Structure formats: C-alpha cells, structure tokens
mmCIF file of C-alpha atoms (C1' of nucleotides) and ligand atoms in Angstrom:
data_model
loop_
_atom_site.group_PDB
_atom_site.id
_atom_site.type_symbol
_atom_site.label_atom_id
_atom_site.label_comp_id
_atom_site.label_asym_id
_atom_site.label_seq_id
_atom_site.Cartn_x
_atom_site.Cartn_y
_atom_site.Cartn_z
ATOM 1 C CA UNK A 1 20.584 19.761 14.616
ATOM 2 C CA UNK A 2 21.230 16.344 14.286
ATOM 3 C CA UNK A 3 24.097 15.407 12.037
ATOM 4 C CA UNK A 4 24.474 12.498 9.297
ATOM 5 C CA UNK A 5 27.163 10.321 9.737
ATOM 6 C CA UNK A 6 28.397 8.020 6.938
ATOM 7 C CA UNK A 7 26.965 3.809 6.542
ATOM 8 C CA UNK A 8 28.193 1.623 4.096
ATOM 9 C CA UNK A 9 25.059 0.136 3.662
ATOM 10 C CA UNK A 10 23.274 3.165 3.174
ATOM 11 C CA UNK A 11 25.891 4.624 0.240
ATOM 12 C CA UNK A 12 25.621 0.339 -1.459
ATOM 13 C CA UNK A 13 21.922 1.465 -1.465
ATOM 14 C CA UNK A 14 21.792 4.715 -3.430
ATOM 15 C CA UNK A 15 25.034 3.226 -5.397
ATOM 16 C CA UNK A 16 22.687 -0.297 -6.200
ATOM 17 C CA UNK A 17 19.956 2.664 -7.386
ATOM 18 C CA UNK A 18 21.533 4.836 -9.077
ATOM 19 C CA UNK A 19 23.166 2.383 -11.495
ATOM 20 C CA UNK A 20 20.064 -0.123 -11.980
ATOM 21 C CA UNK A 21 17.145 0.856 -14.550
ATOM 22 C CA UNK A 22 14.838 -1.462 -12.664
ATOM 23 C CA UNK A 23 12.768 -0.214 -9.976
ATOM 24 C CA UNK A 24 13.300 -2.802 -6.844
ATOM 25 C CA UNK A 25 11.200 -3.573 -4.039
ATOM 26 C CA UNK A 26 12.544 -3.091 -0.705
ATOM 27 C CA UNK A 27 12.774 -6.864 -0.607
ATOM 28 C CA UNK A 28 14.888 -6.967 -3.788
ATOM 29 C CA UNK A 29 17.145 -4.211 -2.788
ATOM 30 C CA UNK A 30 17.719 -6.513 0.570
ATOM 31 C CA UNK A 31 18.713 -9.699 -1.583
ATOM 32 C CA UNK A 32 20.779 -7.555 -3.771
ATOM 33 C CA UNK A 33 22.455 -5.794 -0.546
ATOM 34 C CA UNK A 34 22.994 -9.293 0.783
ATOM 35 C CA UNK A 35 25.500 -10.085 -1.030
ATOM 36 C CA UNK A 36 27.811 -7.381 -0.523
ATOM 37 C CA UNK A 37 27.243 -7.340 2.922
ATOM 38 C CA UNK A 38 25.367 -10.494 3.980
ATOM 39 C CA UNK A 39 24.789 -9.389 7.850
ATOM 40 C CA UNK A 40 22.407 -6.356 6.249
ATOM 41 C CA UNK A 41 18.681 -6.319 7.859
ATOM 42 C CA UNK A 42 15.877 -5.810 5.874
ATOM 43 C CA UNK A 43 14.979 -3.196 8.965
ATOM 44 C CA UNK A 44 17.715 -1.435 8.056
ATOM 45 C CA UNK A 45 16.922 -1.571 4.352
ATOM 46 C CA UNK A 46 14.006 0.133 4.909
ATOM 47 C CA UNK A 47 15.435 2.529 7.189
ATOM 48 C CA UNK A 48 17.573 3.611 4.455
ATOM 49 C CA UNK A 49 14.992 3.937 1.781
ATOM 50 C CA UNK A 50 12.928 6.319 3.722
ATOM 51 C CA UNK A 51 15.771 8.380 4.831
ATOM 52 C CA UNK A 52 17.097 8.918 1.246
ATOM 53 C CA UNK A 53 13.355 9.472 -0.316
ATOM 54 C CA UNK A 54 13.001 12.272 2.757
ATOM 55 C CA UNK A 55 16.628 13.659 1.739
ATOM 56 C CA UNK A 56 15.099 13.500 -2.537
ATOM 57 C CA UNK A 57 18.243 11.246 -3.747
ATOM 58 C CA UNK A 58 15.661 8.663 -4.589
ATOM 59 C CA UNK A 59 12.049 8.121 -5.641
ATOM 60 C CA UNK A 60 9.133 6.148 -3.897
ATOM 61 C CA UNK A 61 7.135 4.414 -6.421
ATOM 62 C CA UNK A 62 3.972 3.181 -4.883
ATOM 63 C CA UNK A 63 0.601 2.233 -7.245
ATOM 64 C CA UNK A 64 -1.906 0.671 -4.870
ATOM 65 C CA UNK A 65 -1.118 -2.542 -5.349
ATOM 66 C CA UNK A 66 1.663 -4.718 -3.136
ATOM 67 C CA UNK A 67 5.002 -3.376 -2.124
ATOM 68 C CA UNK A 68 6.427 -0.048 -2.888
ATOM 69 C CA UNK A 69 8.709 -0.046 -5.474
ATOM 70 C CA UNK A 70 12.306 2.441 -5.593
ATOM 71 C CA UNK A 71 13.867 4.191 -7.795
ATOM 72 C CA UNK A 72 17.246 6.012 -8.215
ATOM 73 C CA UNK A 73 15.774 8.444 -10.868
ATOM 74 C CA UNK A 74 14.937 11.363 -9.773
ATOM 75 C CA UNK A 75 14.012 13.650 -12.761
ATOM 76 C CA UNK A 76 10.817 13.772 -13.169
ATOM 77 C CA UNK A 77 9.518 11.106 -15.581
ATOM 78 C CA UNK A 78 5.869 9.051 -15.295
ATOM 79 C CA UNK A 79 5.657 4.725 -14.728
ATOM 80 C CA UNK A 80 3.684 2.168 -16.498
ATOM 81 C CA UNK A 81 3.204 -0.756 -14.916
ATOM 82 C CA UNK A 82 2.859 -4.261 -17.122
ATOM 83 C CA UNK A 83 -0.178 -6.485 -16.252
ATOM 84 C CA UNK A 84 1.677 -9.343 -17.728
ATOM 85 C CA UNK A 85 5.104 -9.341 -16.437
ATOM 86 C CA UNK A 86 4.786 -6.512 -13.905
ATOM 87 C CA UNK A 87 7.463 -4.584 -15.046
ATOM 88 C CA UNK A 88 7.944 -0.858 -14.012
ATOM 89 C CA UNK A 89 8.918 0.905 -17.434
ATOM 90 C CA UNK A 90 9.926 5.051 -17.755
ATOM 91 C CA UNK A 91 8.037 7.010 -19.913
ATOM 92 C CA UNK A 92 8.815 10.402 -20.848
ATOM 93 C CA UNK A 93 6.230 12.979 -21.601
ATOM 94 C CA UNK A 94 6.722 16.516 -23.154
ATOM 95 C CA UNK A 95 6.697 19.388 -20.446
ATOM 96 C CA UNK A 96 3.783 20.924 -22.826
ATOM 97 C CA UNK A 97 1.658 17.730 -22.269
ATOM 98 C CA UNK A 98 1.927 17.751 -18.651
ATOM 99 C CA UNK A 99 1.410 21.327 -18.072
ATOM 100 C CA UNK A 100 -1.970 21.456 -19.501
ATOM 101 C CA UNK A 101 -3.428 18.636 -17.778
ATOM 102 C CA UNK A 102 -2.016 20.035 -14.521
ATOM 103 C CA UNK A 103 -3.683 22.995 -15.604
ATOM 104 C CA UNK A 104 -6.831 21.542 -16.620
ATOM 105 C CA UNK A 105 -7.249 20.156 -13.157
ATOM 106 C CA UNK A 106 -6.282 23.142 -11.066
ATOM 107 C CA UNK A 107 -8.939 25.077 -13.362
ATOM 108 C CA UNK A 108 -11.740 22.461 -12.171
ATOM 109 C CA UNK A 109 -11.118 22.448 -8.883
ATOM 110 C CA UNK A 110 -11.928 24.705 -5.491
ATOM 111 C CA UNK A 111 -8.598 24.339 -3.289
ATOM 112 C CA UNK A 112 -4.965 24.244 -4.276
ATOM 113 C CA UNK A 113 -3.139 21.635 -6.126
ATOM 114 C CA UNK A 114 -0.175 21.105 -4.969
ATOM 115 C CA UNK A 115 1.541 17.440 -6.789
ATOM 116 C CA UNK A 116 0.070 14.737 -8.497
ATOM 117 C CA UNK A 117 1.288 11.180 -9.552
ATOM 118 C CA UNK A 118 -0.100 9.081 -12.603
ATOM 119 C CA UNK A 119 0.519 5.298 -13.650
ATOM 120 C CA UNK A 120 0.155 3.780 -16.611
ATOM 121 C CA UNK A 121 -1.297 0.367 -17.096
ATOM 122 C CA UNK A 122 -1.044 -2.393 -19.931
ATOM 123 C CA UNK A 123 1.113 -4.652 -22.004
ATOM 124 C CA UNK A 124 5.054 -3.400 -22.471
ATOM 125 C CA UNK A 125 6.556 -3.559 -25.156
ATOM 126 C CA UNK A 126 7.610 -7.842 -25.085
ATOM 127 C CA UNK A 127 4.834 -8.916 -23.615
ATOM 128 C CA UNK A 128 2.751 -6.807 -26.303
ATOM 129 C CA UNK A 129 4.794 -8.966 -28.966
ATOM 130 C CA UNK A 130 4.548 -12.070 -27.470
ATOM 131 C CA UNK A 131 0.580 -11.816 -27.436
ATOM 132 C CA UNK A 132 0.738 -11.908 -31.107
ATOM 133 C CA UNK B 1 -21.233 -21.120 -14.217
ATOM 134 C CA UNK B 2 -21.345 -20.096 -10.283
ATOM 135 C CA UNK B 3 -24.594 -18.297 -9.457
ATOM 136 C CA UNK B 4 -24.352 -15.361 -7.361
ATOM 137 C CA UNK B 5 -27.109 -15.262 -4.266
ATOM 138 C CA UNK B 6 -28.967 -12.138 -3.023
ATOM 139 C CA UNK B 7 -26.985 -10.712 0.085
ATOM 140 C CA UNK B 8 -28.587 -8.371 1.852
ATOM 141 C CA UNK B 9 -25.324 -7.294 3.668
ATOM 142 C CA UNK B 10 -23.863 -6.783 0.216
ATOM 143 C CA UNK B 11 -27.054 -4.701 -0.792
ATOM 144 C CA UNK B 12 -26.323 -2.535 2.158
ATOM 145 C CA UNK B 13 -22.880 -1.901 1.321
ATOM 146 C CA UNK B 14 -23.743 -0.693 -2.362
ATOM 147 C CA UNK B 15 -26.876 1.387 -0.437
ATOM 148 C CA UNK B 16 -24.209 3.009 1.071
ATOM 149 C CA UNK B 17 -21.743 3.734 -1.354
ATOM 150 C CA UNK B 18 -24.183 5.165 -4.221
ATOM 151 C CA UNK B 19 -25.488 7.640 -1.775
ATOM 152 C CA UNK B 20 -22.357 9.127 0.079
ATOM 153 C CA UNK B 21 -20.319 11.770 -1.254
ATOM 154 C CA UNK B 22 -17.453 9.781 1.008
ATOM 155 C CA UNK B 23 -14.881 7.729 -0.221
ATOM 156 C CA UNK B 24 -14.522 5.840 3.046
ATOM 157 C CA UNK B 25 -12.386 2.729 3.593
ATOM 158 C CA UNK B 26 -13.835 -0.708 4.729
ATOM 159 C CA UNK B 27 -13.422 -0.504 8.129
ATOM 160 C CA UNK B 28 -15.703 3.093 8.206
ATOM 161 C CA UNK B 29 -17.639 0.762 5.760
ATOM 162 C CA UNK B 30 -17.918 -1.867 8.467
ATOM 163 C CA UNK B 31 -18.859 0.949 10.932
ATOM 164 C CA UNK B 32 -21.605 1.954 9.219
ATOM 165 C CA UNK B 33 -23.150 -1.006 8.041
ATOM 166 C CA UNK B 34 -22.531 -2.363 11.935
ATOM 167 C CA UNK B 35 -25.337 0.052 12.569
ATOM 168 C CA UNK B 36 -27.562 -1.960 10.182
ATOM 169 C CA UNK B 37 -26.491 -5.596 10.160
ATOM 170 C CA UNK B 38 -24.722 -5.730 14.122
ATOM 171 C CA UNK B 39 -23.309 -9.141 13.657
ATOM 172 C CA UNK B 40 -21.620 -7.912 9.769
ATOM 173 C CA UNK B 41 -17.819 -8.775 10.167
ATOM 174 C CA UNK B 42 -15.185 -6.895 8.632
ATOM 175 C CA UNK B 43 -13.733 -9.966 6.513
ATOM 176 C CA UNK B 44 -17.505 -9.997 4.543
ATOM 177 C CA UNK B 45 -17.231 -6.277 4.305
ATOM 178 C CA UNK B 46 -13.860 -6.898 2.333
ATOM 179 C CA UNK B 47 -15.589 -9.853 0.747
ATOM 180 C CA UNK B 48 -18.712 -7.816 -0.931
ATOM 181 C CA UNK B 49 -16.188 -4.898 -1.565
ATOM 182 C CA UNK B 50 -13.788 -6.614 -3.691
ATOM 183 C CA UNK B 51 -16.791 -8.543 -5.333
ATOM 184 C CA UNK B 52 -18.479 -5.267 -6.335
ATOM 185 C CA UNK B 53 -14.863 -3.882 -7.489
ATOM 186 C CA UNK B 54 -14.841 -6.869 -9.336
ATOM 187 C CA UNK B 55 -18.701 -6.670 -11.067
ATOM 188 C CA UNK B 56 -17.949 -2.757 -11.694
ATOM 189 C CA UNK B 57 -20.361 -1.921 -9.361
ATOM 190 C CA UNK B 58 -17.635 0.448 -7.561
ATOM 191 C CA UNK B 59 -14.783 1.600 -7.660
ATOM 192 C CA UNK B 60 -11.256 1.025 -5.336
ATOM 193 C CA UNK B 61 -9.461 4.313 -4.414
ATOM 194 C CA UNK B 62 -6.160 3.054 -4.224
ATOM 195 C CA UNK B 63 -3.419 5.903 -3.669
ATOM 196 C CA UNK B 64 -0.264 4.518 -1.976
ATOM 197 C CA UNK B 65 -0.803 5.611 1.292
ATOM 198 C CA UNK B 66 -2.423 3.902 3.907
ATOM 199 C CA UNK B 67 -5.598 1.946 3.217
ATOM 200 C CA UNK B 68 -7.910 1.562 0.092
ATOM 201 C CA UNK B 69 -10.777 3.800 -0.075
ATOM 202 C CA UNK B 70 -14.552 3.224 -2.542
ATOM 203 C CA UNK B 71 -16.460 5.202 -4.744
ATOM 204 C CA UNK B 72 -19.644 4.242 -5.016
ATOM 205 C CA UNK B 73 -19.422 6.675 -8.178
ATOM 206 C CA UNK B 74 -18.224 4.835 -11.414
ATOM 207 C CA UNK B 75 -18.141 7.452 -13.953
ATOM 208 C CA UNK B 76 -14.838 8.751 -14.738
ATOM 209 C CA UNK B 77 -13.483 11.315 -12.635
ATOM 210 C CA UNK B 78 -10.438 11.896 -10.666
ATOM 211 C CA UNK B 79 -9.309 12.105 -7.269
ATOM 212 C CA UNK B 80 -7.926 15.085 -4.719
ATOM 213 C CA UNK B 81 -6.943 13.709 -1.577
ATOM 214 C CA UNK B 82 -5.757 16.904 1.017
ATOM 215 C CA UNK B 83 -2.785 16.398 2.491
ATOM 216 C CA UNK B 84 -4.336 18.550 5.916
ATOM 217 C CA UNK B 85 -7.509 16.954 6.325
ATOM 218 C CA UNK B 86 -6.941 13.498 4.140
ATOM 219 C CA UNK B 87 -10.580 14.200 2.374
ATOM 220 C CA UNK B 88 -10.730 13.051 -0.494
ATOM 221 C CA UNK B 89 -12.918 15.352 -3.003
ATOM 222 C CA UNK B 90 -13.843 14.784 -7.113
ATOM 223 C CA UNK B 91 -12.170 16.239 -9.850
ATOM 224 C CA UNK B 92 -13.907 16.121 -13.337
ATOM 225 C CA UNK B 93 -12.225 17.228 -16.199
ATOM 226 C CA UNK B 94 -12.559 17.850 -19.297
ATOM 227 C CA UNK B 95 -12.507 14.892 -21.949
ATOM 228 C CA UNK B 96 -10.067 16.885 -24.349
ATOM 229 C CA UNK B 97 -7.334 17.372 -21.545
ATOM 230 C CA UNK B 98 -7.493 14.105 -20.458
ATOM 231 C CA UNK B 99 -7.395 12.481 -23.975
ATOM 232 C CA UNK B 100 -4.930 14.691 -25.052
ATOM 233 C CA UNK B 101 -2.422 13.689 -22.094
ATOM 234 C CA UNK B 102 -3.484 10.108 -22.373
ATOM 235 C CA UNK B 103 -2.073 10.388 -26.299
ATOM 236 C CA UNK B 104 0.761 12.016 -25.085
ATOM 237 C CA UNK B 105 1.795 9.255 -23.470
ATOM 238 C CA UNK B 106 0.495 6.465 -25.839
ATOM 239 C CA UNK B 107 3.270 8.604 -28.338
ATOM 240 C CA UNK B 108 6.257 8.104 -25.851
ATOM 241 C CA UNK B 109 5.571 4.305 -25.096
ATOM 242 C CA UNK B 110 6.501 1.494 -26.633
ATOM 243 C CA UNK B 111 3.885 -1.284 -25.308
ATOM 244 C CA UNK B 112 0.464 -1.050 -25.114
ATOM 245 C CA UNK B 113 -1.220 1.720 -22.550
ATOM 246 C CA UNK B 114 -4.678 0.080 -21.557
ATOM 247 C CA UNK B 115 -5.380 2.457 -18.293
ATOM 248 C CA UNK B 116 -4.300 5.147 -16.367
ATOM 249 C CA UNK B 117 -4.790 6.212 -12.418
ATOM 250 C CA UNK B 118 -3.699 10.086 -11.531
ATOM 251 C CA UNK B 119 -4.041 11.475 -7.849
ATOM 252 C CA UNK B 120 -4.439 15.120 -7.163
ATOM 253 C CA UNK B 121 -2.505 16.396 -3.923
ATOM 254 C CA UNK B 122 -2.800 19.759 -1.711
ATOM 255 C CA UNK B 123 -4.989 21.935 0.292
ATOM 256 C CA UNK B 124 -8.913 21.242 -0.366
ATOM 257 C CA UNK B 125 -10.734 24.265 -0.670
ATOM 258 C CA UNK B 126 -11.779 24.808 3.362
ATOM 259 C CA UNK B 127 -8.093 23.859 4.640
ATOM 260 C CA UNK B 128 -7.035 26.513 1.898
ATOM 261 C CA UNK B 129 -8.800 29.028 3.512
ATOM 262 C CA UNK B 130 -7.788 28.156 7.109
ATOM 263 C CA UNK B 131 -4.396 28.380 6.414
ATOM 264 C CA UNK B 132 -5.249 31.980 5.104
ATOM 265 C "C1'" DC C 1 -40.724 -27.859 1.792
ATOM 266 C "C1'" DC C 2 -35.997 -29.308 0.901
ATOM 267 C "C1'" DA C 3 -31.512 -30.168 -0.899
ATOM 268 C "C1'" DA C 4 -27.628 -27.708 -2.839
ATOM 269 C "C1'" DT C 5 -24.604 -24.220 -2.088
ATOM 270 C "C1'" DA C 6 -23.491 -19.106 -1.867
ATOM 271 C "C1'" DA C 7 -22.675 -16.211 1.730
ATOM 272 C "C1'" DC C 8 -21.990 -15.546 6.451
ATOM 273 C "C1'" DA C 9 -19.449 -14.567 11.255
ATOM 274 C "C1'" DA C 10 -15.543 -15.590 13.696
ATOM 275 C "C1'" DT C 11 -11.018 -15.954 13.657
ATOM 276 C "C1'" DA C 12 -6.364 -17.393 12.042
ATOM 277 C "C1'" DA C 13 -2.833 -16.333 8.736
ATOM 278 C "C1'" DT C 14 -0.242 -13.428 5.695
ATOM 279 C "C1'" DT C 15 2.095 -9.375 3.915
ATOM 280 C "C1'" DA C 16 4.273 -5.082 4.126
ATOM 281 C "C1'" DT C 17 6.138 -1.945 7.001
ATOM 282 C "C1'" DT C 18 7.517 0.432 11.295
ATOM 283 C "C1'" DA C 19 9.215 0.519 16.186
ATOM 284 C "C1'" DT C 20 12.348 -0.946 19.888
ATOM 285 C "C1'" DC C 21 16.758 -1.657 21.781
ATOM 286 C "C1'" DA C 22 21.269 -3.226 23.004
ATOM 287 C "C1'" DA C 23 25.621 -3.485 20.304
ATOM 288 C "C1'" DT C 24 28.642 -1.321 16.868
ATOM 289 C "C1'" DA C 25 30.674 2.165 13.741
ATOM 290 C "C1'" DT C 26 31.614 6.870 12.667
ATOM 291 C "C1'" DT C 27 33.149 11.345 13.797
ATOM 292 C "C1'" DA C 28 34.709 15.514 16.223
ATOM 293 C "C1'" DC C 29 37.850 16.826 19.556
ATOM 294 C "C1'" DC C 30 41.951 16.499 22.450
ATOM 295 C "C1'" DG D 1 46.189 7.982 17.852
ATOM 296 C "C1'" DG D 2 42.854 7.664 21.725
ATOM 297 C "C1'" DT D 3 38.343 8.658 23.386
ATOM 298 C "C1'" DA D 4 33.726 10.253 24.309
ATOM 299 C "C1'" DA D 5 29.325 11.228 22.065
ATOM 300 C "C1'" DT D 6 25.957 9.478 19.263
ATOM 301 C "C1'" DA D 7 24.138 7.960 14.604
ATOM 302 C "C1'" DT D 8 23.461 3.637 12.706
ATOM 303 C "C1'" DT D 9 23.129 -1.137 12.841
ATOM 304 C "C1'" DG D 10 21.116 -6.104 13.242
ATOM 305 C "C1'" DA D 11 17.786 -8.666 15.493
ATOM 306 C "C1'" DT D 12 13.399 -8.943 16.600
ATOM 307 C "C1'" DA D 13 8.798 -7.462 18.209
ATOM 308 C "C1'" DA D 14 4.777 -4.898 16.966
ATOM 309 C "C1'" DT D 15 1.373 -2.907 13.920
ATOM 310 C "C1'" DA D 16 -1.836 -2.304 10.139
ATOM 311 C "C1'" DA D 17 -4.321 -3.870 6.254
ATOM 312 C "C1'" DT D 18 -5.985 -7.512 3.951
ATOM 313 C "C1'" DT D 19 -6.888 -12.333 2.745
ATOM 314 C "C1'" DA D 20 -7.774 -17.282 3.881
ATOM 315 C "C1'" DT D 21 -10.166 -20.880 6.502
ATOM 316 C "C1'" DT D 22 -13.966 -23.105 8.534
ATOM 317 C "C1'" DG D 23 -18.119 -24.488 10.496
ATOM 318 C "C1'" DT D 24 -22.837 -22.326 10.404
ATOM 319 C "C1'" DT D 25 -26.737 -19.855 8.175
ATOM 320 C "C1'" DA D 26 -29.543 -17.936 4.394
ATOM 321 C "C1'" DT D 27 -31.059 -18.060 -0.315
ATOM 322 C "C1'" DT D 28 -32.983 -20.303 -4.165
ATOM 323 C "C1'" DG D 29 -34.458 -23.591 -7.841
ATOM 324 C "C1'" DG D 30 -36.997 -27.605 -8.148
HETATM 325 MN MN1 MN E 1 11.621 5.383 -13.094
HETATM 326 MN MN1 MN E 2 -14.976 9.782 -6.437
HETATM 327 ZN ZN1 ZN E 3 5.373 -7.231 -19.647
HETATM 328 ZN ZN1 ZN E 4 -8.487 19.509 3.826
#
DNA sequence: CCAATAACAATAATTATTATCAATATTACC
DNA sequence: GGTAATATTGATAATAATTATTGTTATTGG
C-alpha cells in the first residue's frame, strides 16, 4: 500500500474548489494557484486534479469540446453549457425525473447500464436577456 | 455565396458512414477510405468530416474521452459506449421519456435550454455475458 | 477548352494532457 | 530533534488529436 502524504498545493486545490461556484479549467486553476504559490507547475496541477477526481473529492467535467473543466461539487447535479458566454451553470433535476429516463434507457437496451452524463446547451440566463 | 465542388473523397467518406453500423473516428475513417483513394490524407479526412458535421450530413460523437467518433446516422438516438470493449452501440428511446426529462430540466433552469447530449456507460450486451 | 477557384496532399503548428526525472518536502521511527 | 524512506514537486520532454498553411490538382460554369 502506498501511503498519501500531505502537499500544500494539492489541499490550495480542493480548498480553491470547494469554495468557487465556477467550474475552472486546469489552466485557470494554475493562474489562480499562482498566486498563492507562484513556483506551482501546471504538471503538477494536473497531477492533482486527477488524483482528487480518482479519490471522488472533486468532479471532472468534460463535454467534447476543449479543455476539461473541474468542479468541487460533488453531489450529483447536471451542467449546461452557454453558447454565448460559455459559462458552466448547475442545474438541479428532481430524483423522479432522472430515474425514469435512466430507466427508460436500461429498458431499451441489451447490456448493462452502468452511469451516464448529460449536458445542456443554450443561452443562460444574462445572455438570454441581453438577446432581447 | 461560396459554391461547394463535387469531391469524390468526400463522397466516399459519407459512402462510408451511411452504411456502417460503426461509429469510427477519423483516423479508422482515413484507414478505410486509404483503401479507396491511397493518396487521401488524414487532414482532408478531418476537412470533409467537419464539413459534413457542419451541412448535417453526420453527426460528431463527442464523449470526453479520447477522440471524436461519426454517425453516419442523423436521426435522434443516443449513445452506449462499453467501458470493456469501447464499442459504441445505439440507444433509441422513447419520445415521451426523453421529452419528459428534457422539461424537467427546462423547469429547473433559468436561461434558455436549446440542446442536450447524454452518454450511456457499462457492459454492452456480449462483454455482459463474458463477464458471466 | 479554359479560367476561376474549391479541394487536395503534404506537412507544420497548435492545444490539451501525460510522462520523465532529479530535487525537495513530508512522515514514521529512533 | 535527527534521519532515512519515499511521496510529491517543478521543469521539461513527449504524446495525441486536431487544425492551419501552402503549393498543386480537380471540378465547373461559361
Ligand atoms: Mn457543477
Ligand atoms: Mn449512432
Ligand atoms: Zn451566457
Ligand atoms: Zn463491450
């Protein structure tokens, strides 16, 4: 068994995370990083990310397109992503909802389902507005 | 107004993706048209890929991991990839559940929902099976 | 047929991410 | 507290997927 020994940078990662409501590229968790402790690499960044999405203290948020994005909530909630401003917004769905689409696919298909993971595409809520 | 030319490379491609059950990626695109068209390079495969995308002709497979994948089927329908065997196999379903989940989230959003991508992960049917 | 130009093949460039490795920090033990 | 063992780091090289560039070729309307 290999043990888990304590790094700074690692615990300014899931602290920068856990307290923001955006949902930061690796790259943006570096710059942010950076300034606490400006000799951080953006290898080690990474590093970090992975190990805390393998240990489930964070999320990985990746739609197709570009970088993956991060996230320090970790109850389960969906993403929409804006096609104006790119924004990565929560939304919450009732359990009820969920279940019987879940359901709906395992009923239509041969093996076994085992997770899924949706995104939502559009206008949030300002750019909706500013649209007229 | 830019005209678009008759390619018969691109007519190839198209061949090939109406007629496969595959979702393959552009480099087993490239492989296969190779056969056809020997001197085909992988940056016009690309090209006529994201130009078909574009005209609606196909459709880009884009689930985080790992390369893009086309669907030379554009009807709705959702995706299973197995995470034994990395097929990826169909899933229709039925309009109700979908439009009922797609309300669902419409109700608990407060921008504008436009489109939605889900991915189905597990055990296809034959990996299933041999893993008794 | 021929001029205009869309599309091509070859290849360089870019982007996102992972791997390597010598130096450093953390930790368990005395 | 000092020290040995090793997890983690910063720096940097490597990889993988995709896009951009460019000079050449194929298609097409006149
Ligand atoms: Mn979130
Ligand atoms: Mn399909
Ligand atoms: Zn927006
Ligand atoms: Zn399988």
């Amino acid at each position: 068994m290999t043990t888990t020994k304590f790094s700074r940078q690692r615990e300014s990662i899931k602290d920068y995370l856990s307290t923001t409501k955006d949902h930061p590229t690796a790259d943006m968790v570096y710059d942010h990083i950076k300034k606490i402790y400006p000799n951080i690499s953006l290898g080690t960044v990474y590093r970090n990310l992975n190990f805390l999405v393998e240990q489930g203290s964070i999320i990985k948020v990746s739609y197709g397109n570009g970088s993956d994005h991060f996230d320090g909530n970790v109850l389960p909630h969906y993403h929409f992503i804006c096609r104006n401003c790119s924004a990565i917004e929560d939304i919450s769905m009732p359990k009820e909802a969920v279940e019987q689409f879940l359901h709906s696919a395992d009923e239509n298909f041969a093996g076994t389902i085992e997770a899924s993971s949706t995104y939502f595409y559009g206008l949030c809520k300002k750019c909706s507005e500013n649209k007229h």
